[in-house]
Tab-separated table of C-alpha atoms in Angstrom:
chain	number	residue	atom	x	y	z
T	1	UNK	CA	-4.512	-8.767	-105.269
T	2	UNK	CA	-4.079	-5.216	-103.887
T	3	UNK	CA	-3.010	-4.919	-100.352
T	4	UNK	CA	-1.676	-1.991	-98.110
T	5	UNK	CA	1.767	-3.239	-97.138
T	6	UNK	CA	4.593	-1.724	-95.014
T	7	UNK	CA	8.100	-3.249	-94.792
T	8	UNK	CA	9.619	-0.906	-92.230
T	9	UNK	CA	8.499	1.103	-89.365
T	10	UNK	CA	8.001	4.913	-89.363
T	11	UNK	CA	6.211	7.683	-87.467
T	12	UNK	CA	4.754	8.867	-90.725
T	13	UNK	CA	2.448	6.238	-92.327
T	14	UNK	CA	2.655	8.106	-95.616
T	15	UNK	CA	6.331	7.150	-95.857
T	16	UNK	CA	5.982	3.332	-95.547
T	17	UNK	CA	2.498	2.105	-96.151
T	18	UNK	CA	2.165	1.397	-99.967
T	19	UNK	CA	-0.573	-0.310	-102.118
T	20	UNK	CA	1.038	-3.221	-103.572
T	21	UNK	CA	0.230	-6.277	-105.752
T	22	UNK	CA	0.731	-9.500	-103.776
T	23	UNK	CA	-0.465	-13.036	-103.994
T	24	UNK	CA	-3.933	-14.045	-102.766
T	25	UNK	CA	-3.438	-15.975	-99.366
T	26	UNK	CA	-3.614	-19.746	-99.476
T	27	UNK	CA	-5.996	-21.088	-96.903
T	28	UNK	CA	-5.369	-23.968	-94.527
T	29	UNK	CA	-7.905	-26.861	-94.002
T	30	UNK	CA	-9.595	-24.965	-91.091
T	31	UNK	CA	-9.679	-21.529	-92.815
T	32	UNK	CA	-11.964	-19.464	-94.945
T	33	UNK	CA	-10.900	-16.981	-97.727
T	34	UNK	CA	-12.815	-13.685	-97.666
T	35	UNK	CA	-13.234	-10.992	-100.233
T	36	UNK	CA	-12.969	-7.881	-98.130
T	37	UNK	CA	-15.718	-5.366	-98.829
T	38	UNK	CA	-15.078	-3.095	-95.798
T	39	UNK	CA	-12.298	-2.803	-93.238
T	40	UNK	CA	-12.192	-0.404	-90.167
T	41	UNK	CA	-9.331	1.539	-88.698
T	42	UNK	CA	-8.040	0.925	-85.176
T	43	UNK	CA	-5.316	2.641	-83.122
T	44	UNK	CA	-3.384	-0.535	-83.243
T	45	UNK	CA	-2.781	0.199	-86.948
T	46	UNK	CA	-0.637	2.997	-85.851
T	47	UNK	CA	1.200	1.009	-83.201
T	48	UNK	CA	2.086	-1.484	-85.914
T	49	UNK	CA	3.290	1.108	-88.301
T	50	UNK	CA	5.323	2.839	-85.576
T	51	UNK	CA	6.664	-0.480	-84.154
T	52	UNK	CA	5.674	0.721	-80.723
T	53	UNK	CA	4.906	-0.530	-78.127
T	54	UNK	CA	5.666	-3.832	-79.730
T	55	UNK	CA	7.247	-5.053	-82.992
T	56	UNK	CA	5.055	-6.778	-85.547
T	57	UNK	CA	5.861	-9.380	-88.122
T	58	UNK	CA	7.163	-7.922	-91.350
T	59	UNK	CA	6.175	-7.350	-94.089
T	60	UNK	CA	2.920	-6.428	-92.567
T	61	UNK	CA	-0.766	-5.908	-93.504
T	62	UNK	CA	-2.618	-4.137	-90.736
T	63	UNK	CA	-6.471	-4.157	-90.081
T	64	UNK	CA	-8.277	-6.045	-87.272
T	65	UNK	CA	-11.816	-5.581	-88.596
T	66	UNK	CA	-12.861	-7.156	-91.974
T	67	UNK	CA	-16.420	-7.699	-93.414
T	68	UNK	CA	-16.932	-9.423	-96.817
T	69	UNK	CA	-17.991	-12.538	-98.613
T	70	UNK	CA	-16.612	-16.018	-98.361
T	71	UNK	CA	-15.078	-17.095	-101.601
T	72	UNK	CA	-13.279	-20.352	-100.522
T	73	UNK	CA	-13.377	-22.750	-97.689
T	74	UNK	CA	-10.947	-25.307	-96.389
T	75	UNK	CA	-11.827	-28.969	-96.323
T	76	UNK	CA	-12.330	-29.066	-92.593
T	77	UNK	CA	-14.732	-26.106	-92.600
T	78	UNK	CA	-18.321	-27.110	-91.810
T	79	UNK	CA	-20.125	-23.841	-90.783
T	80	UNK	CA	-19.365	-21.635	-93.695
T	81	UNK	CA	-19.893	-21.955	-97.552
T	82	UNK	CA	-18.970	-19.888	-100.598
T	83	UNK	CA	-21.156	-16.802	-100.733
T	84	UNK	CA	-21.788	-16.400	-96.979
T	85	UNK	CA	-21.570	-12.734	-95.719
T	86	UNK	CA	-19.215	-12.625	-92.646
T	87	UNK	CA	-17.256	-10.415	-90.304
T	88	UNK	CA	-14.065	-11.142	-88.458
T	89	UNK	CA	-13.518	-11.981	-84.859
T	90	UNK	CA	-10.117	-10.478	-84.045
T	91	UNK	CA	-9.261	-12.449	-80.967
T	92	UNK	CA	-6.854	-15.325	-82.246
T	93	UNK	CA	-6.432	-17.882	-79.490
T	94	UNK	CA	-5.358	-21.487	-79.170
T	95	UNK	CA	-8.946	-22.772	-78.516
T	96	UNK	CA	-7.408	-25.686	-76.523
T	97	UNK	CA	-6.205	-24.470	-73.198
T	98	UNK	CA	-8.377	-24.492	-70.049
T	99	UNK	CA	-8.931	-20.724	-70.469
T	100	UNK	CA	-10.118	-21.060	-73.953
T	101	UNK	CA	-12.432	-24.022	-73.298
T	102	UNK	CA	-13.947	-22.287	-70.241
T	103	UNK	CA	-14.985	-19.430	-72.577
T	104	UNK	CA	-12.059	-17.023	-71.705
T	105	UNK	CA	-10.298	-17.057	-75.003
T	106	UNK	CA	-9.558	-13.304	-74.284
T	107	UNK	CA	-7.256	-14.512	-71.448
T	108	UNK	CA	-5.432	-17.219	-73.473
T	109	UNK	CA	-1.706	-16.983	-73.075
T	110	UNK	CA	-1.241	-17.533	-76.821
T	111	UNK	CA	-3.803	-14.869	-77.807
T	112	UNK	CA	-3.004	-12.550	-80.575
T	113	UNK	CA	-4.929	-9.581	-82.087
T	114	UNK	CA	-5.415	-10.493	-85.785
T	115	UNK	CA	-4.111	-7.851	-88.150
T	116	UNK	CA	-1.914	-6.432	-85.507
T	117	UNK	CA	0.292	-9.159	-83.957
T	118	UNK	CA	-0.369	-11.764	-86.802
T	119	UNK	CA	1.526	-12.085	-90.018
T	120	UNK	CA	3.635	-11.609	-92.174
T	121	UNK	CA	0.914	-10.223	-94.601
T	122	UNK	CA	-2.126	-11.195	-92.541
T	123	UNK	CA	-4.686	-8.480	-91.938
T	124	UNK	CA	-7.858	-6.710	-93.357
T	125	UNK	CA	-6.301	-4.081	-95.587
T	126	UNK	CA	-6.269	-6.232	-98.617
T	127	UNK	CA	-8.748	-7.408	-101.289
T	128	UNK	CA	-8.720	-10.949	-99.811
T	129	UNK	CA	-7.857	-12.247	-96.416
T	130	UNK	CA	-7.966	-15.480	-94.604
T	131	UNK	CA	-9.121	-16.410	-91.031
T	132	UNK	CA	-9.720	-19.603	-89.033
T	133	UNK	CA	-13.414	-20.797	-89.176
T	134	UNK	CA	-13.614	-20.100	-85.434
T	135	UNK	CA	-12.806	-16.404	-86.011
T	136	UNK	CA	-15.650	-15.674	-88.424
T	137	UNK	CA	-19.195	-14.747	-87.598
T	138	UNK	CA	-22.041	-14.786	-90.142
T	139	UNK	CA	-23.824	-11.430	-90.981
T	140	UNK	CA	-27.631	-11.006	-91.257
T	141	UNK	CA	-28.665	-9.623	-94.655
T	142	UNK	CA	-29.738	-6.399	-93.083
T	143	UNK	CA	-26.268	-5.601	-91.610
T	144	UNK	CA	-24.186	-3.754	-94.168
T	145	UNK	CA	-20.546	-4.633	-94.571
T	146	UNK	CA	-19.636	-1.080	-93.531
T	147	UNK	CA	-21.456	-1.419	-90.269
T	148	UNK	CA	-20.201	-4.773	-89.567
T	149	UNK	CA	-16.527	-3.795	-90.000
T	150	UNK	CA	-17.072	-0.549	-87.914
T	151	UNK	CA	-18.618	-2.456	-84.996
T	152	UNK	CA	-16.779	-5.753	-84.914
T	153	UNK	CA	-13.881	-5.171	-82.565
T	154	UNK	CA	-14.990	-2.096	-80.668
T	155	UNK	CA	-18.538	-3.625	-80.355
T	156	UNK	CA	-17.129	-6.858	-78.865
T	157	UNK	CA	-14.782	-5.038	-76.683
T	158	UNK	CA	-17.452	-2.732	-75.324
T	159	UNK	CA	-19.928	-5.578	-74.785
T	160	UNK	CA	-17.265	-7.518	-72.904
T	161	UNK	CA	-16.375	-4.484	-70.779
T	162	UNK	CA	-19.948	-3.533	-69.792
T	163	UNK	CA	-21.806	-6.938	-69.829
T	164	UNK	CA	-19.074	-9.503	-69.424
T	165	UNK	CA	-16.923	-7.661	-66.777
T	166	UNK	CA	-18.870	-4.881	-65.258
T	167	UNK	CA	-22.204	-6.801	-65.319
T	168	UNK	CA	-24.318	-3.701	-65.887
T	169	UNK	CA	-28.003	-3.815	-65.103
T	170	UNK	CA	-31.105	-1.508	-65.490
T	171	UNK	CA	-31.229	1.497	-63.189
T	172	UNK	CA	-27.496	2.018	-62.938
T	173	UNK	CA	-25.658	5.237	-63.800
T	174	UNK	CA	-22.771	4.610	-66.134
T	175	UNK	CA	-20.027	6.946	-67.074
T	176	UNK	CA	-18.775	6.619	-70.597
T	177	UNK	CA	-15.432	8.268	-71.087
T	178	UNK	CA	-14.575	9.407	-74.641
T	179	UNK	CA	-18.077	8.898	-75.910
T	180	UNK	CA	-17.258	9.456	-79.547
T	181	UNK	CA	-14.313	7.005	-79.748
T	182	UNK	CA	-15.014	3.718	-81.376
T	183	UNK	CA	-15.533	1.833	-78.134
T	184	UNK	CA	-17.277	4.840	-76.441
T	185	UNK	CA	-19.876	5.272	-79.176
T	186	UNK	CA	-20.841	1.684	-78.812
T	187	UNK	CA	-20.583	1.692	-75.074
T	188	UNK	CA	-23.268	4.466	-74.859
T	189	UNK	CA	-25.735	2.364	-76.861
T	190	UNK	CA	-25.109	-0.849	-74.862
T	191	UNK	CA	-25.639	0.988	-71.670
T	192	UNK	CA	-28.833	2.448	-73.006
T	193	UNK	CA	-29.920	-1.058	-74.238
T	194	UNK	CA	-29.649	-2.124	-70.555
T	195	UNK	CA	-31.775	0.895	-69.536
T	196	UNK	CA	-28.987	2.688	-67.674
T	197	UNK	CA	-28.621	6.328	-67.270
T	198	UNK	CA	-25.571	7.394	-69.320
T	199	UNK	CA	-23.292	10.242	-68.652
T	200	UNK	CA	-20.826	10.556	-71.514
T	201	UNK	CA	-17.673	12.700	-71.917
T	202	UNK	CA	-16.266	14.185	-75.089
T	203	UNK	CA	-13.486	16.783	-75.890
T	204	UNK	CA	-15.439	19.351	-78.093
T	205	UNK	CA	-18.881	20.766	-78.566
T	206	UNK	CA	-19.215	18.828	-81.860
T	207	UNK	CA	-18.318	15.567	-80.100
T	208	UNK	CA	-20.729	16.328	-77.221
T	209	UNK	CA	-23.552	16.666	-79.620
T	210	UNK	CA	-22.705	13.341	-81.238
T	211	UNK	CA	-22.895	11.722	-77.824
T	212	UNK	CA	-26.455	13.118	-77.292
T	213	UNK	CA	-27.480	11.692	-80.662
T	214	UNK	CA	-26.082	8.331	-79.650
T	215	UNK	CA	-28.295	8.365	-76.634
T	216	UNK	CA	-26.405	9.817	-73.759
T	217	UNK	CA	-28.584	11.380	-71.170
T	218	UNK	CA	-25.975	13.896	-69.965
T	219	UNK	CA	-22.658	14.995	-71.555
T	220	UNK	CA	-19.574	16.811	-70.161
T	221	UNK	CA	-16.378	18.131	-71.812
T	222	UNK	CA	-13.512	16.088	-70.208
T	223	UNK	CA	-11.102	18.814	-71.406
T	224	UNK	CA	-12.522	21.346	-68.909
T	225	UNK	CA	-10.872	21.275	-65.540
T	226	UNK	CA	-14.113	20.903	-63.611
T	227	UNK	CA	-15.527	18.028	-65.698
T	228	UNK	CA	-15.648	15.635	-62.780
T	229	UNK	CA	-17.668	18.128	-60.682
T	230	UNK	CA	-20.192	18.423	-63.387
T	231	UNK	CA	-20.661	14.576	-63.519
T	232	UNK	CA	-21.173	14.555	-59.769
T	233	UNK	CA	-23.722	17.236	-60.065
T	234	UNK	CA	-25.735	15.275	-62.666
T	235	UNK	CA	-25.722	12.348	-60.166
T	236	UNK	CA	-27.109	14.667	-57.234
T	237	UNK	CA	-23.590	14.184	-55.643
T	238	UNK	CA	-24.289	10.418	-55.424
T	239	UNK	CA	-21.452	9.356	-57.966
T	240	UNK	CA	-21.793	6.707	-60.763
T	241	UNK	CA	-22.157	2.966	-60.509
T	242	UNK	CA	-19.824	2.070	-63.457
T	243	UNK	CA	-16.982	3.939	-65.273
T	244	UNK	CA	-16.237	2.820	-68.779
T	245	UNK	CA	-12.499	3.805	-69.040
T	246	UNK	CA	-9.935	3.894	-71.762
T	247	UNK	CA	-8.328	7.268	-71.468
T	248	UNK	CA	-5.872	6.521	-68.693
T	249	UNK	CA	-3.530	8.722	-66.661
T	250	UNK	CA	-5.110	12.233	-67.115
T	251	UNK	CA	-8.534	11.235	-65.791
T	252	UNK	CA	-8.030	8.011	-63.769
T	253	UNK	CA	-8.019	9.317	-60.214
T	254	UNK	CA	-11.005	11.523	-60.909
T	255	UNK	CA	-12.849	8.514	-62.320
T	256	UNK	CA	-12.144	6.522	-59.153
T	257	UNK	CA	-13.394	9.337	-56.898
T	258	UNK	CA	-16.600	9.547	-58.849
T	259	UNK	CA	-17.588	5.996	-57.992
T	260	UNK	CA	-20.303	5.102	-55.548
T	261	UNK	CA	-19.708	2.667	-52.719
T	262	UNK	CA	-19.159	-0.701	-54.212
T	263	UNK	CA	-18.817	0.822	-57.693
T	264	UNK	CA	-16.904	-0.563	-60.597
T	265	UNK	CA	-14.325	0.855	-63.061
T	266	UNK	CA	-13.607	-1.257	-66.062
T	267	UNK	CA	-10.763	-0.180	-68.311
T	268	UNK	CA	-9.433	-1.310	-71.723
T	269	UNK	CA	-6.887	1.334	-72.613
T	270	UNK	CA	-4.666	4.254	-71.545
T	271	UNK	CA	-4.294	6.648	-74.492
T	272	UNK	CA	-2.976	9.558	-72.166
T	273	UNK	CA	-0.500	7.319	-70.390
T	274	UNK	CA	-0.237	4.077	-68.416
T	275	UNK	CA	1.316	5.287	-65.169
T	276	UNK	CA	-1.894	6.630	-63.503
T	277	UNK	CA	-2.033	7.321	-59.786
T	278	UNK	CA	-4.405	5.799	-57.294
T	279	UNK	CA	-5.327	6.823	-53.781
T	280	UNK	CA	-5.733	3.384	-52.185
T	281	UNK	CA	-8.116	4.805	-49.549
T	282	UNK	CA	-10.763	5.142	-52.150
T	283	UNK	CA	-10.276	1.536	-53.152
T	284	UNK	CA	-10.603	-0.122	-49.796
T	285	UNK	CA	-12.987	2.424	-47.911
T	286	UNK	CA	-15.510	2.380	-50.721
T	287	UNK	CA	-15.162	-1.388	-51.632
T	288	UNK	CA	-14.469	-0.556	-55.208
T	289	UNK	CA	-13.963	-2.863	-58.096
T	290	UNK	CA	-11.163	-2.132	-60.641
T	291	UNK	CA	-11.477	-4.342	-63.673
T	292	UNK	CA	-9.256	-4.798	-66.615
T	293	UNK	CA	-10.699	-5.960	-70.020
T	294	UNK	CA	-9.434	-6.635	-73.425
T	295	UNK	CA	-11.075	-7.930	-76.722
T	296	UNK	CA	-13.893	-10.331	-76.129
T	297	UNK	CA	-15.546	-13.805	-77.104
T	298	UNK	CA	-16.913	-14.758	-80.443
T	299	UNK	CA	-20.231	-15.180	-78.699
T	300	UNK	CA	-20.082	-11.527	-77.470
T	301	UNK	CA	-19.392	-10.343	-81.019
T	302	UNK	CA	-22.484	-12.418	-82.325
T	303	UNK	CA	-24.484	-10.666	-79.498
T	304	UNK	CA	-23.419	-7.294	-80.800
T	305	UNK	CA	-24.195	-8.207	-84.411
T	306	UNK	CA	-27.702	-9.409	-83.396
T	307	UNK	CA	-28.481	-6.089	-81.844
T	308	UNK	CA	-27.010	-4.217	-84.864
T	309	UNK	CA	-29.487	-6.165	-87.070
T	310	UNK	CA	-32.439	-5.187	-84.711
T	311	UNK	CA	-31.469	-1.444	-84.963
T	312	UNK	CA	-30.618	-1.200	-81.348
T	313	UNK	CA	-26.863	-0.537	-81.971
T	314	UNK	CA	-25.550	1.484	-84.879
T	315	UNK	CA	-21.807	2.232	-85.335
T	316	UNK	CA	-21.121	5.809	-85.956
T	317	UNK	CA	-19.097	5.961	-89.180
T	318	UNK	CA	-17.063	9.123	-89.618
T	319	UNK	CA	-16.367	8.282	-93.338
T	320	UNK	CA	-15.680	5.535	-95.875
T	321	UNK	CA	-12.455	6.075	-97.764
T	322	UNK	CA	-11.654	4.295	-101.157
T	323	UNK	CA	-8.749	1.957	-100.806
T	324	UNK	CA	-6.600	4.187	-102.895
T	325	UNK	CA	-6.763	6.839	-100.068
T	326	UNK	CA	-6.665	4.399	-97.175
T	327	UNK	CA	-3.375	5.819	-95.805
T	328	UNK	CA	-5.077	9.124	-95.264
T	329	UNK	CA	-7.094	7.391	-92.503
T	330	UNK	CA	-4.005	6.630	-90.538
T	331	UNK	CA	-2.997	10.380	-90.698
T	332	UNK	CA	-6.600	11.344	-89.537
T	333	UNK	CA	-6.136	8.969	-86.491
T	334	UNK	CA	-2.809	10.576	-85.687
T	335	UNK	CA	-4.281	14.017	-85.881
T	336	UNK	CA	-7.377	13.034	-83.822
T	337	UNK	CA	-9.769	13.989	-86.626
T	338	UNK	CA	-12.148	11.039	-86.347
T	339	UNK	CA	-15.496	10.857	-84.602
T	340	UNK	CA	-16.573	7.200	-84.223
T	341	UNK	CA	-15.193	4.749	-86.806
T	342	UNK	CA	-13.399	5.170	-90.116
T	343	UNK	CA	-13.697	2.536	-92.728
T	344	UNK	CA	-11.921	1.641	-96.050
T	345	UNK	CA	-13.043	-0.474	-98.978
T	346	UNK	CA	-10.197	-2.877	-100.077
T	347	UNK	CA	-12.240	-4.272	-102.961
T	348	UNK	CA	-12.812	-0.782	-104.362
T	349	UNK	CA	-9.860	1.387	-105.310
């Protein structure tokens, strides 16, 4: 089969990621083999190629979002059969510890992000891939492979942030930072699904317009020095109930200041830096909640897929690249040229 493989690390994906012919994976008794029709890009693809912030198993196939058709099932598999349309759940956990059996597989001490920390040669950028039965979700017929791949990890992550962790409810004002990112574009739609007022941020006029199309009530440019003041003006100087955060150091203190009394900031990333500053007086005087969040449950992914099938959530797909051009997608991510999600088609060169 064809697969996008790299065997050494580099700051330039074009130097190391090559389309190779390798063997089709052999499945275990509890696994399914999937013909990959669509695979979506994530920033962890670049981390894997760079070898930073962690090393990954080599040789490596990246890709944490795969949608396609089941072509083989292991003898212990009971919930799937050949021909089923499926999407990957990228949170690989032990499924046995107290955290996992209590529904917190995202906190499992043995948790790995599939297609990033797994391997060798175990990810979505291949004609065929394999996953444990517990890490696969069925797709309704009206959800395309492209949409499923584009929404799977970012949708699950966004749902977990807003619903699982921040516990949003109707009437709240939610600030979605980076509204045209993968998680941000879904975060806007989830907050609107819960009848919240949404203020989104973006870094250009084009991206701001996309936020409006996704449903944001108000949009500000977070690259402008007075962006936080504009957010406060939109709330009649009351502040926001929830901040959906993944940008990090450059905006963190302003986000905390924007929270109402008892407000919640939930974060899943720090693309501008991890060493953010915090004035603790805001934390204790305002009774704030600062929450971390990563990945999500299979049940949360199923919830997102349900709402996609009902037309209430729609991933914003920047482009679909044929597999022969898939490395271009890594370069586009590096150059910050993507709005929403980028997808490739491993079964189509």
